[in-house]
Coordinates of C-alpha atoms in Angstrom, one line a residue:
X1 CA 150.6 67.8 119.4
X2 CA 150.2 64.5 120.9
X3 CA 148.2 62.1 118.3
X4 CA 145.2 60.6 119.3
X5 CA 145.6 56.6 119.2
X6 CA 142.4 55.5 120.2
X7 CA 138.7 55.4 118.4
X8 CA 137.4 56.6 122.1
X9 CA 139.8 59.1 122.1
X10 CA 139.5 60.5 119.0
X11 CA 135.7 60.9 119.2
X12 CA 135.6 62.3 123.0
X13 CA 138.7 64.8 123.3
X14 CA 139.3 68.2 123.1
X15 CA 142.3 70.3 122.0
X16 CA 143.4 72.6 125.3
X17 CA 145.7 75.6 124.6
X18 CA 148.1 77.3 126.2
X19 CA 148.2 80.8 124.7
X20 CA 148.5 79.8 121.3
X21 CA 150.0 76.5 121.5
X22 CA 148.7 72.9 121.7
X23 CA 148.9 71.9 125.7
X24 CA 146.8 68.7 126.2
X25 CA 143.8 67.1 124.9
X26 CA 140.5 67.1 127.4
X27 CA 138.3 64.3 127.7
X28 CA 134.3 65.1 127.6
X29 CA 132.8 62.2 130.1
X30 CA 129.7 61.6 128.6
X31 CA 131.2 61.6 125.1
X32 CA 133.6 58.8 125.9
X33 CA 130.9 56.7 127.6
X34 CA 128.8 56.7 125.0
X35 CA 131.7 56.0 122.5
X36 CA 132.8 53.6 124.9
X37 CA 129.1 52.0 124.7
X38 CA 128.7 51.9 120.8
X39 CA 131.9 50.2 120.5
X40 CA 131.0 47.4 122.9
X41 CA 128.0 47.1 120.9
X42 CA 129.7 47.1 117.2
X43 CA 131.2 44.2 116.0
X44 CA 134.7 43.8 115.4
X45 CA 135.6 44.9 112.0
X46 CA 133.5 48.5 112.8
X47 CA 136.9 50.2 114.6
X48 CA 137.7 52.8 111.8
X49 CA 137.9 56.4 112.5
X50 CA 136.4 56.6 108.9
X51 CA 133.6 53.8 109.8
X52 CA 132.4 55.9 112.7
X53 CA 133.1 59.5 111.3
X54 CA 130.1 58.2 108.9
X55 CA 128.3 56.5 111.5
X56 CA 127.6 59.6 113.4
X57 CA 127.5 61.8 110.4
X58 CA 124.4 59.9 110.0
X59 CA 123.3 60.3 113.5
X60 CA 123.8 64.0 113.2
X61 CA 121.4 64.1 109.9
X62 CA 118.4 63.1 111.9
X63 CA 119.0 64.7 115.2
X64 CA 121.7 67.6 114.3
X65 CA 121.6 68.9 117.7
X66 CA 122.5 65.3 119.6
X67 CA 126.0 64.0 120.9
X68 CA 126.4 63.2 117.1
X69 CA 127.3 66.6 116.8
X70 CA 130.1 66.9 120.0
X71 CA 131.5 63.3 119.0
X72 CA 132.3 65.1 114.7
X73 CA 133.2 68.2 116.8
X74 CA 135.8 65.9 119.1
X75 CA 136.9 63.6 115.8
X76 CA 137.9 67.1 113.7
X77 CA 139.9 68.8 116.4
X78 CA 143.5 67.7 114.7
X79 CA 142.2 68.5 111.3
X80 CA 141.0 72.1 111.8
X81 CA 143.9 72.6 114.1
X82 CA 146.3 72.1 110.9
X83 CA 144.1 73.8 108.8
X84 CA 144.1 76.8 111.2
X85 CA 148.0 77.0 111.3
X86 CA 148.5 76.2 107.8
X87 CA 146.1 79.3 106.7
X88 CA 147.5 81.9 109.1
X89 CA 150.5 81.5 108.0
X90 CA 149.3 82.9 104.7
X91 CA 148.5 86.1 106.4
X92 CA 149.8 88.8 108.7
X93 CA 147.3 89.6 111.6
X94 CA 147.7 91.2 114.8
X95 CA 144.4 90.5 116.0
X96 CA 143.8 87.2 115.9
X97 CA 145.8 84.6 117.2
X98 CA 145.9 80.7 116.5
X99 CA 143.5 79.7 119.2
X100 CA 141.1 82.8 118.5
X101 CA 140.8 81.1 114.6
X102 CA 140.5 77.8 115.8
X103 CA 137.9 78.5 117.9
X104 CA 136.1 80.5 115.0
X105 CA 136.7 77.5 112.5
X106 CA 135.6 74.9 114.9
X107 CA 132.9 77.0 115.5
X108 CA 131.3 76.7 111.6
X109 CA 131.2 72.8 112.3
X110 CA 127.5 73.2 111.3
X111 CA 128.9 74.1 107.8
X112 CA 130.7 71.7 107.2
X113 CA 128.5 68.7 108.4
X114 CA 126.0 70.3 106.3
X115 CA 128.0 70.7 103.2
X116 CA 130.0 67.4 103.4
X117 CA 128.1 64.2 101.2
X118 CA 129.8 61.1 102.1
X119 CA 128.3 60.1 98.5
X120 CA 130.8 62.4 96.4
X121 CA 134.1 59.9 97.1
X122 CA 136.1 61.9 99.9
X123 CA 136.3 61.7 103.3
X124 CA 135.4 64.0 106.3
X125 CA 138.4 65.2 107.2
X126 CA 139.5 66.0 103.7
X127 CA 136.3 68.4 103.2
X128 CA 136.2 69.7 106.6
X129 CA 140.1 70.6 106.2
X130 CA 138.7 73.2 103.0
X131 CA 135.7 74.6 104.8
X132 CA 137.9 75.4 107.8
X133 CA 140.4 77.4 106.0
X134 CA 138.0 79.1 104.0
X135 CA 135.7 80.2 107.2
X136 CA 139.3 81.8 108.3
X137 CA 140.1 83.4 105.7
X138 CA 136.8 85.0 105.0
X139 CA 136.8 85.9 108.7
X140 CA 140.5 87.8 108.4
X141 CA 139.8 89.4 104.7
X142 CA 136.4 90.7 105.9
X143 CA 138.1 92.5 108.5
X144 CA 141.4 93.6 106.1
X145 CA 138.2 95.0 103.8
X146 CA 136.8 96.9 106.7
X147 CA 140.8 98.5 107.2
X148 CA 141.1 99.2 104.0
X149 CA 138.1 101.6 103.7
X150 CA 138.9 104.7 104.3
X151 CA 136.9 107.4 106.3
X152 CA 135.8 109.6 103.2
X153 CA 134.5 106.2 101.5
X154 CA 132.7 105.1 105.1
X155 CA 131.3 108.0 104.9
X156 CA 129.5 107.9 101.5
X157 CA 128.4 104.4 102.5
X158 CA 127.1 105.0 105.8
X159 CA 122.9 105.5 105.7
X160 CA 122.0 108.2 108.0
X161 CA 119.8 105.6 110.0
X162 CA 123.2 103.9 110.5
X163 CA 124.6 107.3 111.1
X164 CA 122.5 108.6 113.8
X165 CA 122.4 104.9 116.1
X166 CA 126.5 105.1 115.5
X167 CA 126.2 108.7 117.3
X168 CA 123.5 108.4 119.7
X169 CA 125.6 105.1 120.8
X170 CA 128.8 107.6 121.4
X171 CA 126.8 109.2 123.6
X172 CA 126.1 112.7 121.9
X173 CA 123.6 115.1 122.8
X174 CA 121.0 115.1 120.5
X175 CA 122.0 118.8 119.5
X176 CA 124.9 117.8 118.3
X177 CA 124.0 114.7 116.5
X178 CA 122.1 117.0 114.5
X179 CA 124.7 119.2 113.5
X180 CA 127.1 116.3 112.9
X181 CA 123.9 114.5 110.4
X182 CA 123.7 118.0 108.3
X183 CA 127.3 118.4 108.1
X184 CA 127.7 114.8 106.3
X185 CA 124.3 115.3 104.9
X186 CA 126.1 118.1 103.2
X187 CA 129.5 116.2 102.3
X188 CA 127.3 113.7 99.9
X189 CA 125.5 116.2 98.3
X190 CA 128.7 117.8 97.6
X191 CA 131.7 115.4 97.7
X192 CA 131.0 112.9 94.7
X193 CA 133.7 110.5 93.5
X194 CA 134.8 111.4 89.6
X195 CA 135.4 107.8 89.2
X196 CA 132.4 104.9 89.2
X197 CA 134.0 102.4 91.0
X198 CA 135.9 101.4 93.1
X199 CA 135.8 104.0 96.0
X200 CA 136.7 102.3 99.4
X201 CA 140.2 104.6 98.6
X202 CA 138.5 107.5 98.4
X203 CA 140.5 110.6 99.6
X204 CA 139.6 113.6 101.4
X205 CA 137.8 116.5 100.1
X206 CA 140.2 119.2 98.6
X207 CA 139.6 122.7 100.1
X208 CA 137.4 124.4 97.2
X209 CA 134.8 121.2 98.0
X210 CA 135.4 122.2 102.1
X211 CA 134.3 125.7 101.3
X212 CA 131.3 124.3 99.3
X213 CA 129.8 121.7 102.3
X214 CA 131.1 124.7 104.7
X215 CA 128.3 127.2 102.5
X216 CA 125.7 124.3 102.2
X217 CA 126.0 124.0 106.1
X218 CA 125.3 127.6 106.9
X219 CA 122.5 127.6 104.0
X220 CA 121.0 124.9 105.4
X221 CA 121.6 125.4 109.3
X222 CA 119.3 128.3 109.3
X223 CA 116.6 126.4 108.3
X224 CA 117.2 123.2 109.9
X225 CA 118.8 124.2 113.2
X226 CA 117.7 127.8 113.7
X227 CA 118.7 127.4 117.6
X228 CA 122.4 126.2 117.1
X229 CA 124.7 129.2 118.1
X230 CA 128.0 127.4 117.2
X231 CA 130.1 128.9 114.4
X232 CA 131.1 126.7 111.9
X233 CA 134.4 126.7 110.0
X234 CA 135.9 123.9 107.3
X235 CA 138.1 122.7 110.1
X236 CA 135.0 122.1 112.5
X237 CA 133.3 120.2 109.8
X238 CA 136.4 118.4 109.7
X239 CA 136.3 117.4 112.9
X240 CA 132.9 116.6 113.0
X241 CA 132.9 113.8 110.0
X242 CA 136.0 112.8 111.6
X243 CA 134.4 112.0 114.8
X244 CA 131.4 110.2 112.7
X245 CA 133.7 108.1 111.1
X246 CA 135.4 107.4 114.5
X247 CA 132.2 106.4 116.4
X248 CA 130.9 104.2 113.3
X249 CA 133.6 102.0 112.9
X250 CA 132.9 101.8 116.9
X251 CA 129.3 100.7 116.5
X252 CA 129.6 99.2 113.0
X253 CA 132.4 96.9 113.5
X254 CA 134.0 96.8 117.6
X255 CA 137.4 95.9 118.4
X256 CA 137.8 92.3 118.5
X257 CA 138.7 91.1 121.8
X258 CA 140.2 87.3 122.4
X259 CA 137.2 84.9 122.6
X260 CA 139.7 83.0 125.0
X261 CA 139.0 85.7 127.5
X262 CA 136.6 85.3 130.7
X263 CA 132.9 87.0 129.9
X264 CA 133.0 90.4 131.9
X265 CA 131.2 90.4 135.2
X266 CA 130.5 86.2 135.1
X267 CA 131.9 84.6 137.4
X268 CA 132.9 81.4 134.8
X269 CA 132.8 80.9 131.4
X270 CA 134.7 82.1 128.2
X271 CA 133.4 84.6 125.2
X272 CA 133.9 81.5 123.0
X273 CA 130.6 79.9 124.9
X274 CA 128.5 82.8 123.3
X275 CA 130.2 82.4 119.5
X276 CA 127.7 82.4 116.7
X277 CA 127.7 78.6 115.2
X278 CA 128.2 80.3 111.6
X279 CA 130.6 83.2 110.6
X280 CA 128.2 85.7 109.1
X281 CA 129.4 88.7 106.0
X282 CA 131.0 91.5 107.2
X283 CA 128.3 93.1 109.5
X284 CA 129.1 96.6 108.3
X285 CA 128.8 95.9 104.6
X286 CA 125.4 94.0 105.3
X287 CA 123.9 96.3 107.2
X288 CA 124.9 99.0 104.4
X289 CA 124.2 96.9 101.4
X290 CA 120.3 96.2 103.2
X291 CA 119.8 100.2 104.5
X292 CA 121.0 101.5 101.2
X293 CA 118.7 99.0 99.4
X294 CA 116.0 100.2 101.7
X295 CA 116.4 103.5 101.4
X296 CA 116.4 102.7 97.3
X297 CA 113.1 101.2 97.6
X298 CA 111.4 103.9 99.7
X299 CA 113.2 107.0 97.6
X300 CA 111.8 105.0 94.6
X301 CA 107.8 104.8 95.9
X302 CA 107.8 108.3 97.0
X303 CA 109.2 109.3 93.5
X304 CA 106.2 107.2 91.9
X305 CA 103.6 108.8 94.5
X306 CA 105.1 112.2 93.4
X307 CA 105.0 111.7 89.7
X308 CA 101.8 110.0 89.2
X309 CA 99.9 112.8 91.5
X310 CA 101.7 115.3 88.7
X311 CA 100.4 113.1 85.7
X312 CA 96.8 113.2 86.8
X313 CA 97.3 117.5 87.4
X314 CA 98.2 118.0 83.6
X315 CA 95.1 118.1 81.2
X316 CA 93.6 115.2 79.0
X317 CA 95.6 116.4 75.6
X318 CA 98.9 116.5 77.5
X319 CA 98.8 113.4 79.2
X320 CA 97.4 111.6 75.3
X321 CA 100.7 113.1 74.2
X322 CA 102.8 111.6 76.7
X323 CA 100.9 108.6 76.3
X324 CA 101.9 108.7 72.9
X325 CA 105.6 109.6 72.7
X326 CA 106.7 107.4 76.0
X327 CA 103.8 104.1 74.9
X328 CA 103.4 104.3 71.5
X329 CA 106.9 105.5 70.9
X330 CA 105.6 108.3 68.0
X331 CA 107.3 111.0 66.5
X332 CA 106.1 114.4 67.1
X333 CA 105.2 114.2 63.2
X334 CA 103.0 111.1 64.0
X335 CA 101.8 112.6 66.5
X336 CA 100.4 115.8 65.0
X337 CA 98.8 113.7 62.5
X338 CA 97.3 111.3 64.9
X339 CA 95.8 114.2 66.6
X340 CA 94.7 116.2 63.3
X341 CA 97.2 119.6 64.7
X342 CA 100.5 121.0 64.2
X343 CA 104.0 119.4 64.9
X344 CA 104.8 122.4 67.1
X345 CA 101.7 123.0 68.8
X346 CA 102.6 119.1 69.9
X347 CA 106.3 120.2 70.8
X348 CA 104.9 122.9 72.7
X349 CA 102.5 120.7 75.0
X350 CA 104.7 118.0 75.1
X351 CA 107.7 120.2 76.6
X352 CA 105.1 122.0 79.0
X353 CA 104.0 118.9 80.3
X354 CA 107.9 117.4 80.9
X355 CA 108.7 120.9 82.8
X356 CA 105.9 120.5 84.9
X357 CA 106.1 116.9 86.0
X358 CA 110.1 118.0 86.4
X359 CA 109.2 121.3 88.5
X360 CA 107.1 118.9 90.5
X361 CA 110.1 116.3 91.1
X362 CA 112.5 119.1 92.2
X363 CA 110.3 120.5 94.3
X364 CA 109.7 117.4 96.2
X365 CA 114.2 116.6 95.5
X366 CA 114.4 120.0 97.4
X367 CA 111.9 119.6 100.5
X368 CA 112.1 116.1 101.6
X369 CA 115.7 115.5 100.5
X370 CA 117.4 118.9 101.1
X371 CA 118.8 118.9 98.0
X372 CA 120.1 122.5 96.8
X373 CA 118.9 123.1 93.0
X374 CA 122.4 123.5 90.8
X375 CA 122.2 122.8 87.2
X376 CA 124.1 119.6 87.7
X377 CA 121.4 118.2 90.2
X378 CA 118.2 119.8 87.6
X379 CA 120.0 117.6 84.9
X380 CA 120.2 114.9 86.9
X381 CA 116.6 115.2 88.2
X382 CA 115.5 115.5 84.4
X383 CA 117.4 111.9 83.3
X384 CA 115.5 110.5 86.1
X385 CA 111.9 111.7 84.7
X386 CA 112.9 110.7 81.4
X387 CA 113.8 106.8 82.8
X388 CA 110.0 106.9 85.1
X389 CA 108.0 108.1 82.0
X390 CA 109.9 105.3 80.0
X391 CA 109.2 102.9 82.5
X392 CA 105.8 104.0 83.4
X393 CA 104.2 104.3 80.4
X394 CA 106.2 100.8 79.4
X395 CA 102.9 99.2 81.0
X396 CA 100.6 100.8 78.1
X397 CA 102.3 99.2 75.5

């Protein structure tokens, strides 16, 4: 790389590349006039590159969409140049090249004009020079993340809203897209990692669990698809999650194409000219994180609609004893005496009360989730009555 001598220069050129090497530097017209007339007007001692980095860093602050902006863009060329080679050569990627970085880093100039305080002691290039090569790197280990997660684990993380635009976008009947949504419906019910965390390595099912989904399909295909005619084995359903995975990480997170090349069907013009100004998180874990969060919150008010329609079914002395054991936080001992009766005609109501607010929750588990009753799931369904009436009856105390 030629080094820019010139103040003009260095605030009205553009690194050109050829592949993914420097070729020439490009001179914007209107930048260097305008350089060219601020200089005429400065006096002579204001001729640093530092002097006016600042000047239009100021510029910038009240009018961050001006020429302010294209001159800081022009004056940090060289810097996120280095900063782009010096940072890829900490990693091995066959997607991206040089130029694609560079033009991803420059990109994120809005960051770093943002971010940098001429207040704090260091200069612009210093600070840019760090926000460059961390924009890169975030951009290269968000996609590494994405590689790393393996089909099962997509899978489990997927929503089914996710799910279904992923298929519909493959271009699947809408047959089969319900088939495919009750066959992973039935892998989460059924295909739960031992450990807590984490489980982006999560392996394939093992065949015992196959035959399990592959019974929970056919249980629940007569009832949800009584027109489908296909018959299902554990190698169809294989197949089938397979090819969810496959058109997800399509939809989710598309193959990364050189911003370098021409926009298809335009007849000028590069993708770079449509880049976001700001590299966003990983697209695929937002979009889970928010749809899994959603899906929290609306699991969570249907659970309260269901549960506080059961509390007002149960009579007056059942819902005082609940009142009291959850609220109060009194023994069944207290209790009795607080209520001038036995200790077990209390543990009797008490528990009848419990099994019906629990019969009403897995009732409501079994028709709007499709969740098949095992003991495992009943004992899981009870935990979660035990934290609502705790937290419900929290607001009485």
């Amino acid at each position: 790389m030629v080094p820019r001598q010139s103040i003009i220069e260095i605030f009205s050129t553009f690194i050109q590349f050829d592949f993914d090497r420097f070729n020439h530097w490009a001179t914007d017209p209107r930048l260097r006039r305008n350089m060219k007339r601020h200089l005429d007007q400065a006096s002579s001692k204001e001729t640093s590159e530092n002097f006016w980095a600042i000047y239009w860093h100021k510029s910038w602050q009240n009018e961050p969409t001006g020429l302010a902006r294209e001159h800081l863009s022009a004056y940090l060329q060289e810097v996120c140049f280095w900063s782009t080679n010096k940072t890829m050569t900490g990693f091995t990627s066959s997607q991206y090249t040089i130029s694609d970085c560079f033009q991803v880093a420059i990109a994120g100039i809005d960051k770093v004009l943002k971010g940098f305080n001429p207040k704090q002691g260091y200069n612009l290039k210093n600070y840019a020079s760090i926000t460059f090569s961390n924009l890169i790197r975030e951009l290269l280990r968000q996609r590494q993340e994405v590689d790393i997660c393996s089909d099962w684990a997509l899978l489990r993380k997927l929503s089914q809203k996710r799910l279904e635009e992923s298929l519909k976008n493959a271009g699947l009947a809408q047959d089969t897209i319900a088939s495919y949504i009750l066959a992973w419906n039935c892998l989460k019910t059924l295909y739960v990692p031992n450990q807590a965390s984490p489980t982006r390595r999560l392996s394939k099912p093992d065949q015992q669990t196959w035959e399990q989904i592959l019974l929970l399909y056919q249980q629940e295909s007569k009832v949800q698809l009584p027109t489908a005619t296909e018959v299902v084995n554990t190698e169809i359903l294989e197949k089938w999650l397979t090819a969810c995975v496959k058109a997800a990480r399509a939809y989710l997170y598309p193959t990364v194409t050189s911003i370098n090349l021409p926009r298809s069907g335009e007849g000028s013009g590069e993708i770079i000219d449509n880049l976001p100004g700001q590299v966003d998180d990983s697209l695929l874990t937002e979009m889970i994180v928010e749809e899994e969060q959603a899906d929290r919150n609306q699991q969570q008010s249907q659970i309260n609609g269901v549960l506080i329609a059961a509390l007002k079914k149960l009579d007056a002395d059942e819902q005082k004893l609940l009142e009291l054991y959850y609220a109060r936080a009194m023994t069944q001992t207290e209790m009795a005496k607080e209520l001038n009766t036995q200790q077990y005609n209390v543990s009797r109501k008490l528990s009848r009360a419990r099994k019906a607010l629990l019969k009403s929750l897995a009732q409501w588990s079994k028709e709007t989730l499709h969740i098949s009753l095992t003991s495992d799931v009943l004992n899981g369904i009870s935990t979660l009555l035990e934290e609502w009436l705790a937290g419900h009856y929290s607001t009485y105390s």
